[in-house]
Amino acid sequence: GKSRIVSLFQKIIPEKLFFQKLHKSLQKKFLHNFPLLSDPHQAHRSRFRLSQIIDSYMVRGILLFFFLTVLVCASLFVILTLFDLTDDIARNRVPWSNVVAYLWYLLPQIIVFILPICTLVAILVHFSILEKSRQIVAFKAGGVSQFRLAIPALLLAAIFSALNFYL
């Protein structure tokens, strides 16, 4: 009985060593192309890198629309203020350098007025463009939740709120 088991193990052990060697050689040949399979810590780093890419993508999109809306709203505010003051400027013959200086010094107050609405518009426009081009669906299919996508928008809104409070 025992000799039979010993001979069976003697047959199994060389086969086991063969498969271990085969496994190591396959790892060396093929797994260097797939670092996520060979190193579990690499998978964590790549997930962190993916979230950084998504965050920067979201921040860039929101900031683009934010600066565009600030530019448009500030321009409209300045133009409407200028039209409102044209009668007084013409009647009192105020030089244009004083008018430009007045509008320049009025700019921080204009920014305080338009910053909240520009933040809201920029975030809504960016998310609506993402939804229209089905990118939110692609993010969800890739395992990124909507709440994770909202984190950069919330952080930017908090930064703009602090800036508005400071001004």
Short mmCIF file of N, CA, C and O in Angstrom, two decimals, residues 5-135:
data_model
loop_
_atom_site.label_atom_id
_atom_site.label_comp_id
_atom_site.label_asym_id
_atom_site.label_seq_id
_atom_site.Cartn_x
_atom_site.Cartn_y
_atom_site.Cartn_z
N ILE A 5 1.70 4.40 -2.83
CA ILE A 5 1.50 5.83 -2.59
C ILE A 5 2.80 6.58 -2.86
O ILE A 5 2.81 7.65 -3.47
N VAL A 6 3.93 6.01 -2.42
CA VAL A 6 5.22 6.65 -2.63
C VAL A 6 5.52 6.77 -4.12
O VAL A 6 5.97 7.81 -4.60
N SER A 7 5.24 5.71 -4.89
CA SER A 7 5.50 5.76 -6.33
C SER A 7 4.56 6.76 -7.02
O SER A 7 4.94 7.44 -7.97
N LEU A 8 3.35 6.88 -6.50
CA LEU A 8 2.40 7.84 -7.04
C LEU A 8 2.92 9.27 -6.80
O LEU A 8 2.86 10.13 -7.68
N PHE A 9 3.40 9.56 -5.57
CA PHE A 9 3.97 10.88 -5.28
C PHE A 9 5.21 11.16 -6.09
O PHE A 9 5.47 12.30 -6.47
N GLN A 10 6.00 10.11 -6.36
CA GLN A 10 7.21 10.32 -7.17
C GLN A 10 6.83 10.71 -8.59
O GLN A 10 7.54 11.47 -9.25
N LYS A 11 5.70 10.21 -9.06
CA LYS A 11 5.23 10.61 -10.39
C LYS A 11 4.63 12.02 -10.36
O LYS A 11 4.79 12.78 -11.31
N ILE A 12 3.93 12.36 -9.27
CA ILE A 12 3.25 13.65 -9.19
C ILE A 12 4.25 14.79 -8.99
O ILE A 12 4.12 15.85 -9.60
N ILE A 13 5.25 14.60 -8.15
CA ILE A 13 6.19 15.67 -7.82
C ILE A 13 6.92 16.19 -9.06
O ILE A 13 6.97 17.40 -9.26
N PRO A 14 7.47 15.35 -9.94
CA PRO A 14 8.09 15.93 -11.14
C PRO A 14 7.09 16.68 -12.02
O PRO A 14 7.41 17.71 -12.60
N GLU A 15 5.84 16.17 -12.10
CA GLU A 15 4.83 16.88 -12.89
C GLU A 15 4.49 18.22 -12.26
O GLU A 15 4.32 19.22 -12.95
N LYS A 16 4.43 18.23 -10.92
CA LYS A 16 4.14 19.48 -10.22
C LYS A 16 5.26 20.49 -10.45
O LYS A 16 5.01 21.67 -10.71
N LEU A 17 6.50 20.06 -10.38
CA LEU A 17 7.63 20.93 -10.64
C LEU A 17 7.61 21.44 -12.08
O LEU A 17 7.92 22.60 -12.35
N PHE A 18 7.22 20.57 -13.00
CA PHE A 18 7.12 20.97 -14.40
C PHE A 18 6.09 22.09 -14.56
O PHE A 18 6.34 23.10 -15.23
N PHE A 19 4.93 21.94 -13.92
CA PHE A 19 3.89 22.95 -14.04
C PHE A 19 4.28 24.26 -13.34
O PHE A 19 3.95 25.34 -13.80
N GLN A 20 5.01 24.14 -12.22
CA GLN A 20 5.49 25.35 -11.56
C GLN A 20 6.49 26.10 -12.46
O GLN A 20 6.42 27.32 -12.58
N LYS A 21 7.39 25.37 -13.09
CA LYS A 21 8.35 26.00 -13.99
C LYS A 21 7.64 26.61 -15.19
O LYS A 21 7.98 27.70 -15.65
N LEU A 22 6.65 25.87 -15.71
CA LEU A 22 5.89 26.38 -16.84
C LEU A 22 5.15 27.66 -16.45
O LEU A 22 5.14 28.65 -17.20
N HIS A 23 4.56 27.67 -15.27
CA HIS A 23 3.83 28.85 -14.79
C HIS A 23 4.77 30.05 -14.66
O HIS A 23 4.44 31.17 -15.08
N LYS A 24 5.96 29.86 -14.10
CA LYS A 24 6.92 30.95 -13.95
C LYS A 24 7.40 31.47 -15.29
O LYS A 24 7.54 32.67 -15.49
N SER A 25 7.64 30.55 -16.22
CA SER A 25 8.10 31.02 -17.54
C SER A 25 7.00 31.77 -18.28
O SER A 25 7.26 32.77 -18.96
N LEU A 26 5.76 31.33 -18.14
CA LEU A 26 4.65 32.06 -18.75
C LEU A 26 4.47 33.44 -18.11
O LEU A 26 4.17 34.42 -18.80
N GLN A 27 4.67 33.50 -16.79
CA GLN A 27 4.59 34.79 -16.12
C GLN A 27 5.64 35.75 -16.66
O GLN A 27 5.37 36.91 -16.92
N LYS A 28 6.84 35.26 -16.82
CA LYS A 28 7.92 36.11 -17.32
C LYS A 28 7.65 36.59 -18.74
O LYS A 28 7.94 37.72 -19.11
N LYS A 29 7.08 35.69 -19.56
CA LYS A 29 6.86 36.05 -20.96
C LYS A 29 5.66 36.96 -21.16
O LYS A 29 5.70 37.89 -21.96
N PHE A 30 4.56 36.67 -20.45
CA PHE A 30 3.31 37.35 -20.78
C PHE A 30 2.84 38.38 -19.76
O PHE A 30 2.21 39.36 -20.13
N LEU A 31 3.12 38.20 -18.50
CA LEU A 31 2.56 39.09 -17.51
C LEU A 31 3.27 40.42 -17.44
O LEU A 31 2.75 41.36 -16.84
N HIS A 32 4.43 40.58 -18.06
CA HIS A 32 5.04 41.90 -18.09
C HIS A 32 4.22 42.86 -18.95
O HIS A 32 4.29 44.07 -18.82
N ASN A 33 3.38 42.28 -19.85
CA ASN A 33 2.47 43.12 -20.63
C ASN A 33 1.23 43.51 -19.84
O ASN A 33 0.52 44.42 -20.20
N PHE A 34 0.95 42.75 -18.77
CA PHE A 34 -0.23 42.98 -17.94
C PHE A 34 0.21 43.22 -16.50
O PHE A 34 0.14 42.32 -15.68
N PRO A 35 0.66 44.45 -16.18
CA PRO A 35 1.17 44.67 -14.83
C PRO A 35 0.10 44.55 -13.76
O PRO A 35 0.40 44.26 -12.62
N LEU A 36 -1.17 44.74 -14.14
CA LEU A 36 -2.23 44.62 -13.15
C LEU A 36 -2.36 43.18 -12.64
O LEU A 36 -2.75 42.96 -11.51
N LEU A 37 -2.04 42.21 -13.51
CA LEU A 37 -2.15 40.81 -13.09
C LEU A 37 -0.95 40.37 -12.28
O LEU A 37 -1.07 39.47 -11.45
N SER A 38 0.18 40.97 -12.50
CA SER A 38 1.38 40.50 -11.83
C SER A 38 1.61 41.16 -10.48
O SER A 38 2.21 40.57 -9.61
N ASP A 39 1.11 42.40 -10.28
CA ASP A 39 1.37 43.11 -9.04
C ASP A 39 0.07 43.72 -8.53
O ASP A 39 -0.48 44.64 -9.14
N PRO A 40 -0.45 43.24 -7.39
CA PRO A 40 -1.71 43.80 -6.88
C PRO A 40 -1.58 45.26 -6.45
O PRO A 40 -2.53 46.02 -6.50
N HIS A 41 -0.38 45.69 -6.05
CA HIS A 41 -0.19 47.09 -5.68
C HIS A 41 -0.25 48.00 -6.90
O HIS A 41 -0.65 49.14 -6.82
N GLN A 42 0.14 47.46 -8.05
CA GLN A 42 0.06 48.22 -9.30
C GLN A 42 -1.40 48.51 -9.65
O GLN A 42 -1.71 49.57 -10.19
N ALA A 43 -2.29 47.57 -9.33
CA ALA A 43 -3.72 47.79 -9.61
C ALA A 43 -4.24 48.96 -8.79
O ALA A 43 -4.99 49.80 -9.30
N HIS A 44 -3.82 49.07 -7.55
CA HIS A 44 -4.24 50.19 -6.71
C HIS A 44 -3.70 51.51 -7.26
O HIS A 44 -4.42 52.51 -7.31
N ARG A 45 -2.44 51.51 -7.68
CA ARG A 45 -1.86 52.73 -8.23
C ARG A 45 -2.55 53.14 -9.53
O ARG A 45 -2.76 54.31 -9.79
N SER A 46 -2.92 52.16 -10.35
CA SER A 46 -3.57 52.50 -11.61
C SER A 46 -4.98 53.02 -11.37
O SER A 46 -5.44 53.90 -12.10
N ARG A 47 -5.69 52.50 -10.36
CA ARG A 47 -7.01 53.05 -10.03
C ARG A 47 -6.88 54.48 -9.54
O ARG A 47 -7.69 55.33 -9.88
N PHE A 48 -5.85 54.74 -8.74
CA PHE A 48 -5.61 56.10 -8.26
C PHE A 48 -5.28 57.02 -9.43
O PHE A 48 -5.76 58.14 -9.50
N ARG A 49 -4.49 56.53 -10.37
CA ARG A 49 -4.14 57.32 -11.55
C ARG A 49 -5.38 57.58 -12.41
O ARG A 49 -5.55 58.67 -12.94
N LEU A 50 -6.26 56.58 -12.53
CA LEU A 50 -7.49 56.76 -13.29
C LEU A 50 -8.37 57.83 -12.65
O LEU A 50 -8.93 58.67 -13.34
N SER A 51 -8.47 57.83 -11.33
CA SER A 51 -9.30 58.85 -10.68
C SER A 51 -8.68 60.23 -10.84
O SER A 51 -9.40 61.22 -10.96
N GLN A 52 -7.35 60.32 -10.88
CA GLN A 52 -6.72 61.62 -11.13
C GLN A 52 -7.03 62.11 -12.54
O GLN A 52 -7.28 63.30 -12.74
N ILE A 53 -7.03 61.22 -13.49
CA ILE A 53 -7.34 61.59 -14.88
C ILE A 53 -8.78 62.06 -14.98
O ILE A 53 -9.07 63.08 -15.62
N ILE A 54 -9.69 61.34 -14.35
CA ILE A 54 -11.11 61.73 -14.38
C ILE A 54 -11.30 63.07 -13.70
O ILE A 54 -12.02 63.95 -14.21
N ASP A 55 -10.66 63.27 -12.54
CA ASP A 55 -10.78 64.55 -11.84
C ASP A 55 -10.25 65.71 -12.67
O ASP A 55 -10.90 66.76 -12.76
N SER A 56 -9.10 65.52 -13.29
CA SER A 56 -8.55 66.62 -14.10
C SER A 56 -9.43 66.88 -15.32
O SER A 56 -9.60 68.04 -15.73
N TYR A 57 -10.02 65.84 -15.90
CA TYR A 57 -10.93 66.01 -17.03
C TYR A 57 -12.15 66.82 -16.61
O TYR A 57 -12.57 67.76 -17.32
N MET A 58 -12.71 66.50 -15.46
CA MET A 58 -13.89 67.22 -14.97
C MET A 58 -13.54 68.66 -14.62
O MET A 58 -14.28 69.59 -14.97
N VAL A 59 -12.42 68.88 -13.95
CA VAL A 59 -12.03 70.23 -13.55
C VAL A 59 -11.76 71.10 -14.77
O VAL A 59 -12.19 72.26 -14.83
N ARG A 60 -11.06 70.54 -15.78
CA ARG A 60 -10.79 71.32 -16.99
C ARG A 60 -12.07 71.74 -17.68
O ARG A 60 -12.21 72.88 -18.13
N GLY A 61 -13.02 70.82 -17.79
CA GLY A 61 -14.28 71.14 -18.45
C GLY A 61 -15.07 72.20 -17.70
O GLY A 61 -15.60 73.15 -18.29
N ILE A 62 -15.14 72.06 -16.38
CA ILE A 62 -15.89 73.03 -15.58
C ILE A 62 -15.21 74.40 -15.62
O ILE A 62 -15.87 75.43 -15.77
N LEU A 63 -13.89 74.41 -15.51
CA LEU A 63 -13.17 75.70 -15.53
C LEU A 63 -13.31 76.40 -16.88
O LEU A 63 -13.40 77.64 -16.93
N LEU A 64 -13.32 75.62 -17.96
CA LEU A 64 -13.49 76.23 -19.28
C LEU A 64 -14.82 76.98 -19.35
O LEU A 64 -14.87 78.16 -19.72
N PHE A 65 -15.90 76.30 -18.95
CA PHE A 65 -17.21 76.95 -19.01
C PHE A 65 -17.34 78.04 -17.96
O PHE A 65 -18.03 79.03 -18.17
N PHE A 66 -16.65 77.88 -16.83
CA PHE A 66 -16.68 78.93 -15.80
C PHE A 66 -16.07 80.22 -16.33
O PHE A 66 -16.67 81.30 -16.19
N PHE A 67 -14.88 80.12 -16.91
CA PHE A 67 -14.23 81.34 -17.40
C PHE A 67 -15.00 81.95 -18.57
O PHE A 67 -15.05 83.18 -18.70
N LEU A 68 -15.59 81.11 -19.41
CA LEU A 68 -16.41 81.66 -20.50
C LEU A 68 -17.63 82.40 -19.96
O LEU A 68 -17.96 83.49 -20.44
N THR A 69 -18.30 81.81 -18.96
CA THR A 69 -19.48 82.48 -18.41
C THR A 69 -19.10 83.74 -17.64
O THR A 69 -19.82 84.73 -17.68
N VAL A 70 -17.96 83.72 -16.94
CA VAL A 70 -17.51 84.94 -16.25
C VAL A 70 -17.22 86.03 -17.27
O VAL A 70 -17.61 87.20 -17.08
N LEU A 71 -16.56 85.67 -18.35
CA LEU A 71 -16.25 86.65 -19.39
C LEU A 71 -17.53 87.25 -19.99
O LEU A 71 -17.65 88.47 -20.12
N VAL A 72 -18.47 86.39 -20.32
CA VAL A 72 -19.71 86.87 -20.94
C VAL A 72 -20.53 87.70 -19.95
O VAL A 72 -21.00 88.80 -20.28
N CYS A 73 -20.69 87.20 -18.73
CA CYS A 73 -21.51 87.93 -17.75
C CYS A 73 -20.87 89.25 -17.35
O CYS A 73 -21.57 90.27 -17.21
N ALA A 74 -19.56 89.26 -17.15
CA ALA A 74 -18.88 90.51 -16.79
C ALA A 74 -18.98 91.52 -17.94
O ALA A 74 -19.19 92.71 -17.70
N SER A 75 -18.82 91.03 -19.16
CA SER A 75 -18.94 91.94 -20.31
C SER A 75 -20.34 92.53 -20.40
O SER A 75 -20.50 93.74 -20.63
N LEU A 76 -21.35 91.69 -20.23
CA LEU A 76 -22.73 92.20 -20.25
C LEU A 76 -22.97 93.19 -19.13
O LEU A 76 -23.62 94.23 -19.33
N PHE A 77 -22.46 92.89 -17.94
CA PHE A 77 -22.63 93.79 -16.80
C PHE A 77 -21.97 95.14 -17.08
O PHE A 77 -22.56 96.20 -16.82
N VAL A 78 -20.76 95.13 -17.63
CA VAL A 78 -20.04 96.38 -17.93
C VAL A 78 -20.77 97.16 -19.02
O VAL A 78 -20.94 98.39 -18.92
N ILE A 79 -21.21 96.48 -20.07
CA ILE A 79 -21.91 97.16 -21.16
C ILE A 79 -23.21 97.77 -20.68
O ILE A 79 -23.53 98.93 -21.00
N LEU A 80 -23.98 97.03 -19.88
CA LEU A 80 -25.24 97.58 -19.36
C LEU A 80 -25.00 98.74 -18.41
O LEU A 80 -25.76 99.71 -18.41
N THR A 81 -23.96 98.66 -17.60
CA THR A 81 -23.61 99.78 -16.71
C THR A 81 -23.19 100.99 -17.53
O THR A 81 -23.57 102.13 -17.21
N LEU A 82 -22.42 100.75 -18.57
CA LEU A 82 -21.99 101.86 -19.44
C LEU A 82 -23.18 102.51 -20.13
O LEU A 82 -23.25 103.75 -20.21
N PHE A 83 -24.11 101.69 -20.63
CA PHE A 83 -25.31 102.27 -21.26
C PHE A 83 -26.15 103.04 -20.25
O PHE A 83 -26.77 104.05 -20.59
N ASP A 84 -26.17 102.55 -19.02
CA ASP A 84 -26.94 103.23 -17.99
C ASP A 84 -26.33 104.59 -17.64
O ASP A 84 -27.05 105.53 -17.28
N LEU A 85 -25.01 104.69 -17.74
CA LEU A 85 -24.31 105.93 -17.37
C LEU A 85 -24.03 106.88 -18.54
O LEU A 85 -23.44 107.95 -18.33
N THR A 86 -24.42 106.53 -19.76
CA THR A 86 -24.07 107.38 -20.92
C THR A 86 -24.66 108.78 -20.81
O THR A 86 -24.00 109.75 -21.19
N ASP A 87 -25.88 108.91 -20.29
CA ASP A 87 -26.48 110.25 -20.16
C ASP A 87 -25.67 111.12 -19.20
O ASP A 87 -25.37 112.28 -19.49
N ASP A 88 -25.28 110.54 -18.05
CA ASP A 88 -24.50 111.30 -17.07
C ASP A 88 -23.11 111.63 -17.61
O ASP A 88 -22.58 112.72 -17.36
N ILE A 89 -22.51 110.67 -18.33
CA ILE A 89 -21.18 110.89 -18.89
C ILE A 89 -21.22 112.02 -19.92
O ILE A 89 -20.36 112.91 -19.94
N ALA A 90 -22.24 112.03 -20.78
CA ALA A 90 -22.35 113.06 -21.82
C ALA A 90 -22.71 114.41 -21.22
O ALA A 90 -22.16 115.45 -21.64
N ARG A 91 -23.61 114.43 -20.24
CA ARG A 91 -24.05 115.70 -19.64
C ARG A 91 -22.91 116.38 -18.88
O ARG A 91 -22.75 117.59 -18.95
N ASN A 92 -22.11 115.58 -18.17
CA ASN A 92 -21.03 116.15 -17.34
C ASN A 92 -19.68 116.16 -18.04
O ASN A 92 -18.68 116.57 -17.44
N ARG A 93 -19.65 115.70 -19.27
CA ARG A 93 -18.41 115.65 -20.07
C ARG A 93 -17.26 115.00 -19.31
O ARG A 93 -16.17 115.54 -19.18
N VAL A 94 -17.54 113.80 -18.83
CA VAL A 94 -16.54 113.03 -18.07
C VAL A 94 -15.55 112.42 -19.07
O VAL A 94 -15.96 111.82 -20.07
N PRO A 95 -14.25 112.56 -18.83
CA PRO A 95 -13.28 111.96 -19.75
C PRO A 95 -13.33 110.42 -19.72
O PRO A 95 -13.66 109.82 -18.70
N TRP A 96 -12.99 109.82 -20.87
CA TRP A 96 -13.06 108.36 -20.98
C TRP A 96 -12.09 107.66 -20.04
O TRP A 96 -12.35 106.54 -19.62
N SER A 97 -10.99 108.30 -19.70
CA SER A 97 -10.05 107.68 -18.76
C SER A 97 -10.71 107.49 -17.39
O SER A 97 -10.49 106.47 -16.73
N ASN A 98 -11.55 108.45 -16.98
CA ASN A 98 -12.27 108.31 -15.71
C ASN A 98 -13.33 107.22 -15.79
O ASN A 98 -13.56 106.49 -14.82
N VAL A 99 -13.98 107.12 -16.94
CA VAL A 99 -15.01 106.08 -17.12
C VAL A 99 -14.37 104.68 -17.08
O VAL A 99 -14.88 103.77 -16.41
N VAL A 100 -13.24 104.53 -17.77
CA VAL A 100 -12.54 103.24 -17.78
C VAL A 100 -12.04 102.91 -16.38
O VAL A 100 -12.13 101.77 -15.92
N ALA A 101 -11.50 103.91 -15.67
CA ALA A 101 -11.04 103.68 -14.30
C ALA A 101 -12.20 103.29 -13.39
O ALA A 101 -12.08 102.38 -12.55
N TYR A 102 -13.35 103.94 -13.56
CA TYR A 102 -14.54 103.59 -12.77
C TYR A 102 -14.96 102.15 -13.03
O TYR A 102 -15.24 101.40 -12.09
N LEU A 103 -15.00 101.76 -14.31
CA LEU A 103 -15.39 100.39 -14.64
C LEU A 103 -14.36 99.38 -14.13
O LEU A 103 -14.72 98.28 -13.73
N TRP A 104 -13.08 99.76 -14.16
CA TRP A 104 -12.03 98.87 -13.66
C TRP A 104 -12.20 98.64 -12.15
O TRP A 104 -12.04 97.54 -11.66
N TYR A 105 -12.49 99.72 -11.41
CA TYR A 105 -12.68 99.59 -9.97
C TYR A 105 -14.01 98.95 -9.61
O TYR A 105 -14.20 98.47 -8.49
N LEU A 106 -14.94 98.96 -10.54
CA LEU A 106 -16.23 98.30 -10.33
C LEU A 106 -16.14 96.79 -10.56
O LEU A 106 -16.99 96.02 -10.10
N LEU A 107 -15.09 96.37 -11.25
CA LEU A 107 -14.95 94.95 -11.63
C LEU A 107 -14.98 93.98 -10.44
O LEU A 107 -15.65 92.94 -10.54
N PRO A 108 -14.32 94.22 -9.30
CA PRO A 108 -14.44 93.27 -8.18
C PRO A 108 -15.88 93.10 -7.68
O PRO A 108 -16.31 91.99 -7.35
N GLN A 109 -16.63 94.19 -7.66
CA GLN A 109 -18.03 94.08 -7.25
C GLN A 109 -18.84 93.28 -8.27
O GLN A 109 -19.71 92.50 -7.90
N ILE A 110 -18.53 93.47 -9.53
CA ILE A 110 -19.20 92.70 -10.58
C ILE A 110 -18.89 91.21 -10.41
O ILE A 110 -19.79 90.37 -10.51
N ILE A 111 -17.65 90.90 -10.13
CA ILE A 111 -17.25 89.50 -9.94
C ILE A 111 -17.99 88.89 -8.76
O ILE A 111 -18.45 87.74 -8.82
N VAL A 112 -18.14 89.65 -7.68
CA VAL A 112 -18.88 89.15 -6.51
C VAL A 112 -20.33 88.86 -6.88
O VAL A 112 -20.91 87.86 -6.43
N PHE A 113 -20.91 89.69 -7.71
CA PHE A 113 -22.30 89.48 -8.12
C PHE A 113 -22.46 88.26 -9.02
O PHE A 113 -23.43 87.51 -8.89
N ILE A 114 -21.53 88.08 -9.95
CA ILE A 114 -21.75 87.05 -10.97
C ILE A 114 -21.09 85.70 -10.64
O ILE A 114 -21.39 84.71 -11.30
N LEU A 115 -20.20 85.65 -9.66
CA LEU A 115 -19.48 84.40 -9.36
C LEU A 115 -20.41 83.22 -9.04
O LEU A 115 -20.23 82.13 -9.60
N PRO A 116 -21.43 83.38 -8.18
CA PRO A 116 -22.29 82.22 -7.89
C PRO A 116 -23.05 81.71 -9.11
O PRO A 116 -23.11 80.50 -9.35
N ILE A 117 -23.61 82.62 -9.88
CA ILE A 117 -24.39 82.17 -11.04
C ILE A 117 -23.49 81.57 -12.11
O ILE A 117 -23.87 80.59 -12.78
N CYS A 118 -22.28 82.10 -12.26
CA CYS A 118 -21.34 81.53 -13.24
C CYS A 118 -20.90 80.14 -12.83
O CYS A 118 -20.72 79.26 -13.68
N THR A 119 -20.71 79.93 -11.54
CA THR A 119 -20.35 78.59 -11.05
C THR A 119 -21.47 77.60 -11.36
O THR A 119 -21.22 76.50 -11.87
N LEU A 120 -22.68 77.98 -11.06
CA LEU A 120 -23.83 77.11 -11.31
C LEU A 120 -23.97 76.82 -12.80
O LEU A 120 -24.14 75.65 -13.20
N VAL A 121 -23.89 77.84 -13.62
CA VAL A 121 -24.05 77.65 -15.07
C VAL A 121 -22.94 76.76 -15.63
O VAL A 121 -23.19 75.87 -16.44
N ALA A 122 -21.70 76.97 -15.18
CA ALA A 122 -20.58 76.18 -15.69
C ALA A 122 -20.74 74.71 -15.34
O ALA A 122 -20.53 73.83 -16.19
N ILE A 123 -21.14 74.41 -14.12
CA ILE A 123 -21.31 73.01 -13.71
C ILE A 123 -22.48 72.38 -14.46
O ILE A 123 -22.37 71.24 -14.96
N LEU A 124 -23.59 73.10 -14.58
CA LEU A 124 -24.74 72.55 -15.30
C LEU A 124 -24.44 72.33 -16.77
O LEU A 124 -24.82 71.29 -17.34
N VAL A 125 -23.77 73.27 -17.40
CA VAL A 125 -23.43 73.11 -18.82
C VAL A 125 -22.48 71.93 -19.02
O VAL A 125 -22.66 71.12 -19.93
N HIS A 126 -21.47 71.83 -18.16
CA HIS A 126 -20.50 70.73 -18.32
C HIS A 126 -21.18 69.37 -18.15
O HIS A 126 -20.97 68.47 -18.96
N PHE A 127 -22.02 69.23 -17.12
CA PHE A 127 -22.68 67.94 -16.92
C PHE A 127 -23.72 67.66 -18.01
O PHE A 127 -23.91 66.50 -18.39
N SER A 128 -24.37 68.70 -18.53
CA SER A 128 -25.33 68.44 -19.61
C SER A 128 -24.61 68.03 -20.89
O SER A 128 -25.10 67.20 -21.64
N ILE A 129 -23.43 68.60 -21.15
CA ILE A 129 -22.66 68.17 -22.32
C ILE A 129 -22.17 66.74 -22.15
O ILE A 129 -22.18 65.94 -23.09
N LEU A 130 -21.74 66.40 -20.92
CA LEU A 130 -21.34 65.01 -20.66
C LEU A 130 -22.50 64.06 -20.88
O LEU A 130 -22.33 62.97 -21.43
N GLU A 131 -23.68 64.46 -20.43
CA GLU A 131 -24.85 63.59 -20.60
C GLU A 131 -25.26 63.50 -22.06
O GLU A 131 -25.62 62.43 -22.54
N LYS A 132 -25.19 64.61 -22.79
CA LYS A 132 -25.59 64.60 -24.19
C LYS A 132 -24.67 63.72 -25.03
O LYS A 132 -25.12 63.03 -25.95
N SER A 133 -23.39 63.73 -24.73
CA SER A 133 -22.46 62.90 -25.48
C SER A 133 -22.30 61.50 -24.89
O SER A 133 -21.40 60.77 -25.28
N ARG A 134 -23.16 61.16 -23.95
CA ARG A 134 -23.20 59.82 -23.33
C ARG A 134 -21.92 59.46 -22.57
O ARG A 134 -21.61 58.30 -22.37
N GLN A 135 -21.18 60.46 -22.15
CA GLN A 135 -19.96 60.17 -21.40
C GLN A 135 -20.26 59.71 -19.98
O GLN A 135 -19.51 58.92 -19.41
#
